[in-house]
Amino acid sequence: MAPDGVKRLIMAVNGQYPGPTLIADWGDIMVVNVKNSLENNGTGIHFHGLRQLNSNGADGTNGITECPIAPGQTKTYMFRCTQHGTSWYHSHYSVQYGDGVLGGIIINGPADAGYDEDLGVFLLNDWYYTPSFTLADAAAHSMTGPPRADNGLINGTMKSPDGTLGEYNKIQVEKGRSYRLRVANVGISDHYHFSIDGHNLTVISSDFVPVVPFTTSSISLGVGQRYDVVINADQDIDLYWIRSDPDGSCSNNRNRGNIKAILAYMAPGNAEPTSTRHGDIPDACEDMAVTPTVANTVPSNRFADAVQGLEMSVNITQQNGPLIHWYINGSAMAIDWSYPTMQYVLDGNTSWPEEMNLVELDEADEWYYFVLQTVQGSSVNLPHPIHLHGHDFYILGSGPGVWNGNIDGLQFDNPPRRDTAMLPAGGYLILAFPADNPGAWLMHCHIPFHVGQGFSLQFLERVDEIESTVDVDAYNSECAAWRDYYDGSQIYSQTDSGL
């Protein structure tokens, strides 16, 4: 396939890239049948941001909630859509989604601002002409961060960097009408600033959380983050650039400044816009300030006694040159595809290998608090998009450097709530959530190169209740098929964390 006119191998979903958008209504039960038609890879599908409330077995995380789906095998995921808004699905089999295993998700529900038409998902991502597994090996030995992207895509298409191949994504609007756009960063490294020349954006949700609407000239998205926005087609009848700009401070893209799509008030044909950039684009990889529509207060009385520290650092060893591992509290996470965390739970284990980076949350419905802190002087100075499975979390605070311990400076009254948030470069991020969803839930940097190098941990929440959230017979059958394949026919062995 050739998303920008340059051919490369792609692992497609239903023969297309991006894969088909999954659409449901709030409260629906979604059933997704996944057949692995890849010849030499396992796979699995994670539904990013979906809480999987009481359905941990459908989280789709290889080595945590399931064994990978073996070539030729099928798995059925079933869960209730307890949130509404915009997200995406992707493989959690190492860096596989960077080679194409992804698509959008729309869960229809109420909105905090009116609009005339829903234009669907706008998927933004960095694009590489080198396969992701090859890039991951290079990144593991690089002292300069993730590899440089060759291009970027909007909804799976773009012009080539020299402008001679490919095509821009085009959308047509009618003057006087308003439109909802569901924007998601589904990339593997770049942080994007999204804008439309001549048009403001009214933000109505971040991740799956409705927010008090506000108007801005651009939105900022780390990997895994989503914003739903409304635009008014109130400009002159013309063509306008839609821009997806990789941030200059934390992204590395050869085609920066030229990753675009076209908004047309007429049939666009082959013409290109002559419009100029609208508003200022920030030069920072950080979260936007949002206020949830439904106000919640995080209890502050337990914070001082209950808060746990999670220290992020880099360990560099020598193995055919430097070998990078990201540590959390001194350990780089690694899983075993053939013996997931779920297997430990079903077997009744009460101890865990250190490299599983497992944190137990035993108190039902109790609040837990975590300070993610970059260890000063021992890390590559990069921001990280932190994603939590099974929950959305409350962001009590974040900032550069070392948190000073001032609890009075934290926001407990209606703090931002989402499932993916930016850990500032060299800084800290303070999160809270209640233990209200039994399961084994991964929390990780959403840059696949980093999670592949160990940047993750898992919360084992209410372990005695987890078995009830999984179809044990289906799980055992799927793992047996995987073990038969991996022990006998596999060609490519696990070379990273497996996530």
Short mmCIF file of C-alpha atoms in Angstrom, two decimals:
data_model
loop_
_atom_site.label_atom_id
_atom_site.label_comp_id
_atom_site.label_asym_id
_atom_site.label_seq_id
_atom_site.Cartn_x
_atom_site.Cartn_y
_atom_site.Cartn_z
CA MET A 1 0.00 0.00 0.00
CA ALA A 2 1.05 3.62 -0.51
CA PRO A 3 -0.72 6.05 1.86
CA ASP A 4 1.38 8.99 0.63
CA GLY A 5 2.20 7.51 -2.77
CA VAL A 6 5.32 5.72 -1.49
CA LYS A 7 4.81 1.96 -1.34
CA ARG A 8 5.59 -0.05 1.78
CA LEU A 9 4.34 -3.20 3.49
CA ILE A 10 1.34 -2.59 5.74
CA MET A 11 -0.49 -4.87 8.15
CA ALA A 12 -4.01 -3.87 7.13
CA VAL A 13 -7.34 -4.38 8.93
CA ASN A 14 -10.00 -5.80 6.61
CA GLY A 15 -7.71 -4.94 3.70
CA GLN A 16 -7.63 -1.22 4.45
CA TYR A 17 -5.51 1.36 6.23
CA PRO A 18 -6.61 2.81 8.56
CA GLY A 19 -8.95 -0.01 9.50
CA PRO A 20 -12.73 0.48 9.44
CA THR A 21 -14.20 2.81 12.04
CA LEU A 22 -16.14 1.02 14.79
CA ILE A 23 -19.41 2.84 15.53
CA ALA A 24 -21.80 2.22 18.42
CA ASP A 25 -24.21 4.09 20.69
CA TRP A 26 -23.63 4.85 24.34
CA GLY A 27 -24.76 1.78 26.33
CA ASP A 28 -24.48 -0.67 23.44
CA ILE A 29 -22.72 -4.00 23.79
CA MET A 30 -19.99 -4.08 21.15
CA VAL A 31 -18.91 -7.42 19.70
CA VAL A 32 -15.74 -7.49 17.60
CA ASN A 33 -14.48 -10.65 15.92
CA VAL A 34 -10.76 -10.54 15.14
CA LYS A 35 -9.13 -13.10 12.86
CA ASN A 36 -5.35 -13.07 12.64
CA SER A 37 -4.49 -13.56 8.97
CA LEU A 38 -0.87 -12.55 9.45
CA GLU A 39 1.51 -15.38 8.63
CA ASN A 40 4.28 -14.77 11.15
CA ASN A 41 2.91 -12.44 13.84
CA GLY A 42 0.59 -12.79 16.76
CA THR A 43 -1.83 -9.94 17.31
CA GLY A 44 -4.61 -8.61 19.52
CA ILE A 45 -6.82 -5.53 19.58
CA HIS A 46 -6.91 -2.99 22.42
CA PHE A 47 -9.82 -0.55 22.45
CA HIS A 48 -8.00 2.57 23.60
CA GLY A 49 -9.72 4.49 26.38
CA LEU A 50 -12.66 2.07 26.69
CA ARG A 51 -12.92 1.39 30.42
CA GLN A 52 -13.87 -2.26 29.99
CA LEU A 53 -15.94 -1.94 33.15
CA ASN A 54 -16.14 -5.48 34.54
CA SER A 55 -14.78 -6.87 31.25
CA ASN A 56 -11.02 -7.01 31.85
CA GLY A 57 -10.76 -10.04 29.54
CA ALA A 58 -11.69 -7.83 26.57
CA ASP A 59 -8.90 -5.28 27.09
CA GLY A 60 -6.77 -6.82 24.34
CA THR A 61 -3.37 -6.43 26.01
CA ASN A 62 -0.98 -9.24 25.08
CA GLY A 63 0.87 -10.65 28.08
CA ILE A 64 -1.50 -8.94 30.53
CA THR A 65 -5.11 -9.94 29.84
CA GLU A 66 -4.57 -12.45 27.05
CA CYS A 67 -2.14 -14.46 24.98
CA PRO A 68 -1.69 -13.09 21.47
CA ILE A 69 -4.04 -14.38 18.81
CA ALA A 70 -2.03 -16.97 16.89
CA PRO A 71 -1.90 -16.89 13.06
CA GLY A 72 -5.09 -18.37 11.62
CA GLN A 73 -6.97 -18.06 14.94
CA THR A 74 -9.94 -15.88 15.90
CA LYS A 75 -10.89 -14.07 19.09
CA THR A 76 -14.18 -12.39 19.99
CA TYR A 77 -14.10 -9.24 22.12
CA MET A 78 -17.37 -8.24 23.81
CA PHE A 79 -17.93 -5.28 26.13
CA ARG A 80 -20.42 -2.57 27.01
CA CYS A 81 -19.80 1.00 25.79
CA THR A 82 -20.04 2.86 29.11
CA GLN A 83 -18.56 6.11 27.70
CA HIS A 84 -19.28 8.21 24.64
CA GLY A 85 -17.08 10.21 22.32
CA THR A 86 -14.07 9.40 20.17
CA SER A 87 -11.23 6.92 20.35
CA TRP A 88 -9.35 4.29 18.37
CA TYR A 89 -8.34 0.66 18.46
CA HIS A 90 -4.89 -0.77 17.86
CA SER A 91 -2.70 -3.81 18.27
CA HIS A 92 -0.79 -4.12 21.54
CA TYR A 93 1.59 -6.71 20.09
CA SER A 94 4.89 -4.88 20.50
CA VAL A 95 5.15 -2.04 17.91
CA GLN A 96 2.77 -3.70 15.45
CA TYR A 97 0.23 -0.89 15.25
CA GLY A 98 2.90 1.34 13.71
CA ASP A 99 2.69 -0.93 10.66
CA GLY A 100 -1.05 -0.42 10.23
CA VAL A 101 -3.14 -2.34 12.79
CA LEU A 102 -5.39 0.52 13.93
CA GLY A 103 -8.66 2.31 13.25
CA GLY A 104 -11.12 4.79 14.75
CA ILE A 105 -13.93 4.35 17.28
CA ILE A 106 -17.07 6.49 17.56
CA ILE A 107 -19.45 6.03 20.50
CA ASN A 108 -22.46 8.25 19.84
CA GLY A 109 -23.92 10.15 22.78
CA PRO A 110 -24.92 13.63 23.95
CA ALA A 111 -22.73 16.63 23.09
CA ASP A 112 -22.06 19.89 24.93
CA ALA A 113 -22.48 22.02 21.81
CA GLY A 114 -24.83 21.82 18.86
CA TYR A 115 -23.70 21.03 15.31
CA ASP A 116 -25.34 20.15 12.00
CA GLU A 117 -23.19 17.26 10.78
CA ASP A 118 -20.66 14.78 12.16
CA LEU A 119 -17.62 14.50 9.86
CA GLY A 120 -16.28 11.46 11.70
CA VAL A 121 -12.75 10.66 12.83
CA PHE A 122 -9.66 12.62 11.85
CA LEU A 123 -6.74 10.29 12.53
CA LEU A 124 -3.32 11.98 12.73
CA ASN A 125 -0.09 10.01 12.73
CA ASP A 126 3.58 10.04 11.90
CA TRP A 127 4.56 7.73 9.03
CA TYR A 128 7.75 5.78 8.37
CA TYR A 129 8.95 4.01 5.25
CA THR A 130 10.89 1.53 7.42
CA PRO A 131 8.88 -1.22 9.19
CA SER A 132 8.19 -0.51 12.85
CA PHE A 133 9.94 -3.61 14.19
CA THR A 134 13.14 -2.50 12.42
CA LEU A 135 12.73 1.01 13.81
CA ALA A 136 12.20 -0.37 17.32
CA ASP A 137 15.51 -2.20 17.22
CA ALA A 138 17.27 0.99 16.10
CA ALA A 139 15.50 3.05 18.79
CA ALA A 140 16.63 0.60 21.48
CA HIS A 141 20.23 1.47 20.65
CA SER A 142 19.77 5.21 20.04
CA MET A 143 20.89 7.94 22.43
CA THR A 144 18.89 10.61 20.54
CA GLY A 145 15.31 9.42 21.03
CA PRO A 146 12.82 7.84 18.60
CA PRO A 147 13.62 7.64 14.87
CA ARG A 148 12.78 10.50 12.53
CA ALA A 149 9.46 10.13 10.72
CA ASP A 150 9.43 10.35 6.93
CA ASN A 151 5.98 11.95 6.73
CA GLY A 152 2.67 12.36 8.51
CA LEU A 153 -0.81 11.21 7.53
CA ILE A 154 -4.33 12.54 8.00
CA ASN A 155 -6.94 9.80 7.77
CA GLY A 156 -4.40 7.53 6.13
CA THR A 157 -3.34 9.74 3.24
CA MET A 158 -0.94 12.56 2.37
CA LYS A 159 1.23 13.98 -0.38
CA SER A 160 4.76 12.58 -0.47
CA PRO A 161 7.42 14.91 0.96
CA ASP A 162 8.50 16.00 -2.54
CA GLY A 163 4.86 16.66 -3.51
CA THR A 164 4.89 14.39 -6.56
CA LEU A 165 2.94 11.42 -5.20
CA GLY A 166 -0.12 10.78 -3.05
CA GLU A 167 -3.00 13.10 -2.32
CA TYR A 168 -4.46 15.23 0.44
CA ASN A 169 -7.49 14.16 2.44
CA LYS A 170 -10.38 16.45 1.44
CA ILE A 171 -13.64 17.33 3.17
CA GLN A 172 -16.44 19.45 1.76
CA VAL A 173 -18.59 21.79 3.88
CA GLU A 174 -21.51 24.10 3.24
CA LYS A 175 -21.38 27.74 4.27
CA GLY A 176 -23.58 28.49 7.27
CA ARG A 177 -23.48 24.98 8.72
CA SER A 178 -21.53 23.61 11.69
CA TYR A 179 -19.53 20.39 11.87
CA ARG A 180 -18.14 18.01 14.48
CA LEU A 181 -14.61 16.68 13.93
CA ARG A 182 -13.23 13.84 16.04
CA VAL A 183 -9.46 14.35 16.10
CA ALA A 184 -7.12 11.62 17.41
CA ASN A 185 -3.34 11.24 17.49
CA VAL A 186 -2.85 7.58 16.52
CA GLY A 187 0.88 7.91 15.85
CA ILE A 188 3.89 6.29 17.45
CA SER A 189 6.00 9.33 18.38
CA ASP A 190 5.03 12.80 17.11
CA HIS A 191 3.03 15.31 19.17
CA TYR A 192 0.64 17.29 16.91
CA HIS A 193 -0.90 20.74 16.81
CA PHE A 194 -4.11 20.65 14.74
CA SER A 195 -5.66 23.75 13.18
CA ILE A 196 -7.76 24.92 10.22
CA ASP A 197 -6.84 28.13 8.45
CA GLY A 198 -9.48 30.83 9.02
CA HIS A 199 -11.54 28.76 11.45
CA ASN A 200 -11.68 28.53 15.24
CA LEU A 201 -12.25 25.21 16.98
CA THR A 202 -14.78 24.80 19.80
CA VAL A 203 -13.55 21.95 22.01
CA ILE A 204 -16.36 19.83 23.50
CA SER A 205 -14.51 16.77 24.81
CA SER A 206 -11.04 15.48 25.61
CA ASP A 207 -10.50 11.74 25.35
CA PHE A 208 -13.89 10.30 26.42
CA VAL A 209 -14.65 13.14 28.85
CA PRO A 210 -17.12 15.94 27.94
CA VAL A 211 -15.63 19.34 28.81
CA VAL A 212 -16.99 22.84 29.24
CA PRO A 213 -16.83 24.15 25.65
CA PHE A 214 -14.10 26.65 24.83
CA THR A 215 -12.81 28.16 21.62
CA THR A 216 -9.22 28.01 20.41
CA SER A 217 -7.26 28.40 17.19
CA SER A 218 -5.54 25.02 17.59
CA ILE A 219 -5.51 21.87 19.69
CA SER A 220 -2.47 19.96 20.98
CA LEU A 221 -2.45 16.15 20.97
CA GLY A 222 0.09 13.73 22.39
CA VAL A 223 0.09 10.14 21.16
CA GLY A 224 -3.19 8.50 22.14
CA GLN A 225 -5.06 11.72 22.93
CA ARG A 226 -8.33 12.82 21.33
CA TYR A 227 -10.38 16.01 21.12
CA ASP A 228 -13.84 16.47 19.68
CA VAL A 229 -14.28 19.94 18.19
CA VAL A 230 -17.01 21.88 16.40
CA ILE A 231 -16.24 24.27 13.54
CA ASN A 232 -18.54 26.82 11.95
CA ALA A 233 -18.35 27.10 8.17
CA ASP A 234 -18.59 30.89 8.32
CA GLN A 235 -15.78 31.97 5.99
CA ASP A 236 -15.72 32.97 2.33
CA ILE A 237 -16.43 30.19 -0.14
CA ASP A 238 -12.92 28.96 -0.84
CA LEU A 239 -10.36 26.26 0.01
CA TYR A 240 -8.58 26.19 3.39
CA TRP A 241 -5.65 24.17 4.69
CA ILE A 242 -6.20 21.78 7.58
CA ARG A 243 -2.83 21.53 9.36
CA SER A 244 -1.30 18.79 11.48
CA ASP A 245 1.98 20.24 12.71
CA PRO A 246 4.49 18.07 14.61
CA ASP A 247 5.74 20.01 17.61
CA GLY A 248 9.27 21.30 17.09
CA SER A 249 10.41 20.65 20.65
CA CYS A 250 9.56 16.94 20.98
CA SER A 251 8.87 15.59 17.49
CA ASN A 252 11.18 14.73 14.62
CA ASN A 253 9.48 14.68 11.21
CA ARG A 254 11.12 15.24 7.83
CA ASN A 255 7.94 16.76 6.39
CA ARG A 256 7.13 19.14 9.25
CA GLY A 257 5.07 22.08 7.99
CA ASN A 258 3.61 20.15 5.06
CA ILE A 259 1.28 17.65 6.74
CA LYS A 260 -2.10 18.94 5.59
CA ALA A 261 -5.61 18.21 4.41
CA ILE A 262 -8.12 20.43 2.58
CA LEU A 263 -11.37 21.98 3.81
CA ALA A 264 -13.45 22.99 0.81
CA TYR A 265 -16.62 25.08 0.55
CA MET A 266 -17.00 23.65 -2.98
CA ALA A 267 -16.08 20.51 -4.86
CA PRO A 268 -12.27 20.73 -4.39
CA GLY A 269 -11.13 19.15 -7.63
CA ASN A 270 -7.35 19.34 -7.98
CA ALA A 271 -6.95 22.90 -6.69
CA GLU A 272 -4.97 23.60 -3.53
CA PRO A 273 -5.65 26.31 -0.94
CA THR A 274 -3.72 29.57 -0.77
CA SER A 275 -4.83 30.25 2.82
CA THR A 276 -2.44 31.22 5.60
CA ARG A 277 -2.10 29.84 9.13
CA HIS A 278 -4.80 30.85 11.60
CA GLY A 279 -3.58 31.91 15.06
CA ASP A 280 -0.42 31.03 16.91
CA ILE A 281 0.80 27.44 17.19
CA PRO A 282 2.36 26.63 20.59
CA ASP A 283 5.84 25.17 20.73
CA ALA A 284 5.27 22.85 23.67
CA CYS A 285 4.32 19.22 24.18
CA GLU A 286 1.88 19.67 27.02
CA ASP A 287 -1.79 19.17 27.83
CA MET A 288 -4.41 21.79 27.15
CA ALA A 289 -6.35 23.19 30.12
CA VAL A 290 -9.84 21.66 30.20
CA THR A 291 -12.72 21.61 32.70
CA PRO A 292 -14.95 18.50 32.82
CA THR A 293 -18.63 19.24 32.31
CA VAL A 294 -19.64 16.86 35.10
CA ALA A 295 -17.85 18.18 38.18
CA ASN A 296 -16.21 15.71 40.55
CA THR A 297 -14.16 16.26 43.67
CA VAL A 298 -11.20 14.02 44.45
CA PRO A 299 -10.90 13.32 48.19
CA SER A 300 -7.84 15.05 49.58
CA ASN A 301 -7.87 13.69 53.13
CA ARG A 302 -6.04 10.43 52.26
CA PHE A 303 -3.53 11.91 49.83
CA ALA A 304 -0.63 12.52 52.20
CA ASP A 305 -0.77 9.00 53.68
CA ALA A 306 -1.73 7.10 50.53
CA VAL A 307 0.30 8.71 47.75
CA GLN A 308 2.82 6.43 46.03
CA GLY A 309 5.86 7.51 44.09
CA LEU A 310 6.73 6.15 40.64
CA GLU A 311 10.21 7.20 39.52
CA MET A 312 11.03 7.26 35.80
CA SER A 313 14.64 6.82 34.71
CA VAL A 314 16.79 5.44 31.91
CA ASN A 315 19.29 2.62 32.22
CA ILE A 316 21.92 2.27 29.50
CA THR A 317 23.92 -0.93 29.14
CA GLN A 318 26.30 -2.09 26.44
CA GLN A 319 25.10 -4.75 24.03
CA ASN A 320 26.40 -4.21 20.49
CA GLY A 321 26.49 -0.54 21.44
CA PRO A 322 24.27 1.27 23.93
CA LEU A 323 21.03 -0.52 24.87
CA ILE A 324 18.27 1.68 26.31
CA HIS A 325 15.82 0.58 29.00
CA TRP A 326 13.21 2.81 30.61
CA TYR A 327 12.78 2.06 34.30
CA ILE A 328 9.90 2.65 36.71
CA ASN A 329 11.10 2.37 40.30
CA GLY A 330 14.25 0.66 39.08
CA SER A 331 12.65 -1.98 36.87
CA ALA A 332 12.02 -2.20 33.12
CA MET A 333 8.76 -4.03 32.51
CA ALA A 334 8.69 -7.18 30.39
CA ILE A 335 5.84 -9.65 29.92
CA ASP A 336 5.61 -13.22 28.70
CA TRP A 337 3.22 -13.58 25.77
CA SER A 338 2.61 -17.22 26.67
CA TYR A 339 2.02 -16.65 30.40
CA PRO A 340 0.04 -13.42 30.87
CA THR A 341 -0.81 -11.78 34.16
CA MET A 342 -4.30 -13.24 33.76
CA GLN A 343 -2.75 -16.72 33.93
CA TYR A 344 -1.10 -15.89 37.28
CA VAL A 345 -4.49 -14.72 38.55
CA LEU A 346 -6.36 -17.81 37.32
CA ASP A 347 -3.65 -20.06 38.80
CA GLY A 348 -4.05 -18.38 42.20
CA ASN A 349 -0.51 -16.98 42.36
CA THR A 350 0.25 -14.44 45.06
CA SER A 351 3.79 -13.49 44.02
CA TRP A 352 5.02 -11.97 40.80
CA PRO A 353 8.32 -11.68 38.91
CA GLU A 354 9.92 -8.28 39.44
CA GLU A 355 9.90 -7.48 35.73
CA MET A 356 6.09 -7.57 35.68
CA ASN A 357 6.18 -4.15 37.44
CA LEU A 358 3.00 -5.00 39.28
CA VAL A 359 1.28 -2.71 41.81
CA GLU A 360 -1.59 -4.24 43.77
CA LEU A 361 -4.74 -2.21 44.50
CA ASP A 362 -6.69 -4.24 47.01
CA GLU A 363 -9.16 -1.85 48.62
CA ALA A 364 -12.41 -1.78 46.68
CA ASP A 365 -13.55 1.72 45.62
CA GLU A 366 -10.74 3.33 47.62
CA TRP A 367 -8.85 6.24 46.05
CA TYR A 368 -5.25 5.74 44.97
CA TYR A 369 -2.76 8.52 44.25
CA PHE A 370 0.48 8.41 42.27
CA VAL A 371 3.31 10.86 41.63
CA LEU A 372 5.10 10.03 38.37
CA GLN A 373 8.47 11.71 38.76
CA THR A 374 11.33 11.85 36.27
CA VAL A 375 14.60 11.20 38.08
CA GLN A 376 16.74 14.25 37.48
CA GLY A 377 19.96 13.68 35.57
CA SER A 378 19.26 10.03 34.84
CA SER A 379 16.85 10.28 31.94
CA VAL A 380 16.63 11.39 28.33
CA ASN A 381 14.84 14.73 28.60
CA LEU A 382 11.61 13.91 26.74
CA PRO A 383 7.90 14.33 27.50
CA HIS A 384 5.84 11.15 27.62
CA PRO A 385 2.12 10.54 26.90
CA ILE A 386 1.00 8.40 29.85
CA HIS A 387 -2.00 6.14 29.17
CA LEU A 388 -3.95 4.05 31.71
CA HIS A 389 -6.12 1.09 30.76
CA GLY A 390 -9.36 0.38 32.60
CA HIS A 391 -9.80 3.91 33.95
CA ASP A 392 -9.67 7.54 33.22
CA PHE A 393 -7.64 9.35 35.86
CA TYR A 394 -7.81 12.72 37.54
CA ILE A 395 -4.85 15.03 36.95
CA LEU A 396 -4.10 16.75 40.26
CA GLY A 397 -0.97 18.52 39.05
CA SER A 398 2.03 18.48 36.70
CA GLY A 399 5.06 20.56 36.00
CA PRO A 400 8.78 20.70 35.23
CA GLY A 401 11.49 19.52 37.61
CA VAL A 402 10.85 17.84 40.94
CA TRP A 403 7.48 18.18 42.67
CA ASN A 404 7.98 20.19 45.85
CA GLY A 405 5.47 18.20 47.91
CA ASN A 406 3.07 21.13 48.29
CA ILE A 407 -0.34 19.49 48.55
CA ASP A 408 -2.05 22.89 48.70
CA GLY A 409 -0.95 23.49 45.11
CA LEU A 410 -2.82 20.46 43.79
CA GLN A 411 -6.28 20.59 42.19
CA PHE A 412 -8.78 18.34 43.95
CA ASP A 413 -11.93 20.29 42.98
CA ASN A 414 -13.06 19.15 39.50
CA PRO A 415 -9.57 18.47 38.11
CA PRO A 416 -9.07 17.48 34.44
CA ARG A 417 -10.00 13.85 33.80
CA ARG A 418 -8.82 11.75 30.87
CA ASP A 419 -7.08 8.46 30.00
CA THR A 420 -3.90 9.88 28.41
CA ALA A 421 -1.90 12.80 29.84
CA MET A 422 1.52 14.32 29.21
CA LEU A 423 4.34 13.77 31.69
CA PRO A 424 6.43 16.93 31.11
CA ALA A 425 10.03 16.52 29.99
CA GLY A 426 12.13 16.13 33.13
CA GLY A 427 9.07 16.77 35.26
CA TYR A 428 6.22 15.21 37.23
CA LEU A 429 2.58 14.18 36.81
CA ILE A 430 0.25 13.55 39.76
CA LEU A 431 -2.75 11.25 39.17
CA ALA A 432 -5.65 9.82 41.17
CA PHE A 433 -8.39 7.29 40.50
CA PRO A 434 -10.66 5.00 42.56
CA ALA A 435 -10.30 1.21 42.51
CA ASP A 436 -13.74 0.65 40.99
CA ASN A 437 -12.91 -1.74 38.12
CA PRO A 438 -11.42 -5.18 38.90
CA GLY A 439 -8.68 -6.22 36.50
CA ALA A 440 -5.06 -6.20 35.45
CA TRP A 441 -4.60 -2.76 33.92
CA LEU A 442 -1.53 -1.52 32.09
CA MET A 443 -0.22 2.05 32.51
CA HIS A 444 2.47 3.04 30.03
CA CYS A 445 4.12 5.63 27.88
CA HIS A 446 2.22 5.52 24.57
CA ILE A 447 5.33 5.92 22.44
CA PRO A 448 5.70 2.25 21.40
CA PHE A 449 9.50 2.47 21.31
CA HIS A 450 9.49 3.49 24.98
CA VAL A 451 6.98 0.91 26.20
CA GLY A 452 8.96 -1.67 24.23
CA GLN A 453 12.01 -0.60 26.25
CA GLY A 454 10.19 -1.15 29.55
CA PHE A 455 8.32 2.11 30.25
CA SER A 456 5.19 0.65 31.83
CA LEU A 457 3.68 -0.93 34.90
CA GLN A 458 0.45 -2.72 35.67
CA PHE A 459 -2.13 -2.31 38.40
CA LEU A 460 -3.63 -5.53 39.72
CA GLU A 461 -6.96 -4.28 41.00
CA ARG A 462 -9.20 -6.32 43.32
CA VAL A 463 -7.54 -9.57 42.33
CA ASP A 464 -10.18 -11.83 43.91
CA GLU A 465 -12.83 -10.43 41.53
CA ILE A 466 -10.86 -10.59 38.27
CA GLU A 467 -11.78 -14.14 37.24
CA SER A 468 -15.44 -13.10 36.94
CA THR A 469 -14.50 -10.53 34.26
CA VAL A 470 -13.08 -13.05 31.78
CA ASP A 471 -14.46 -15.98 29.76
CA VAL A 472 -12.08 -18.57 31.22
CA ASP A 473 -12.83 -21.32 28.68
CA ALA A 474 -12.21 -18.98 25.72
CA TYR A 475 -9.07 -17.64 27.39
CA ASN A 476 -7.66 -21.15 27.93
CA SER A 477 -8.42 -22.18 24.36
CA GLU A 478 -6.82 -19.05 22.88
CA CYS A 479 -3.69 -19.41 25.01
CA ALA A 480 -3.36 -23.09 24.11
CA ALA A 481 -3.47 -22.17 20.42
CA TRP A 482 -0.86 -19.47 20.94
CA ARG A 483 1.50 -21.73 22.87
CA ASP A 484 1.22 -24.42 20.22
CA TYR A 485 2.17 -21.87 17.55
CA TYR A 486 4.92 -20.10 19.50
CA ASP A 487 6.58 -23.28 20.74
CA GLY A 488 6.49 -24.93 17.34
CA SER A 489 6.07 -22.61 14.36
CA GLN A 490 7.05 -19.09 15.36
CA ILE A 491 9.70 -17.34 13.28
CA TYR A 492 10.09 -14.07 15.17
CA SER A 493 10.84 -14.29 18.89
CA GLN A 494 9.97 -11.62 21.43
CA THR A 495 12.81 -9.08 21.47
CA ASP A 496 11.34 -6.25 23.58
CA SER A 497 8.89 -5.90 26.47
CA GLY A 498 6.21 -7.50 24.32
CA LEU A 499 3.87 -4.54 24.72
#
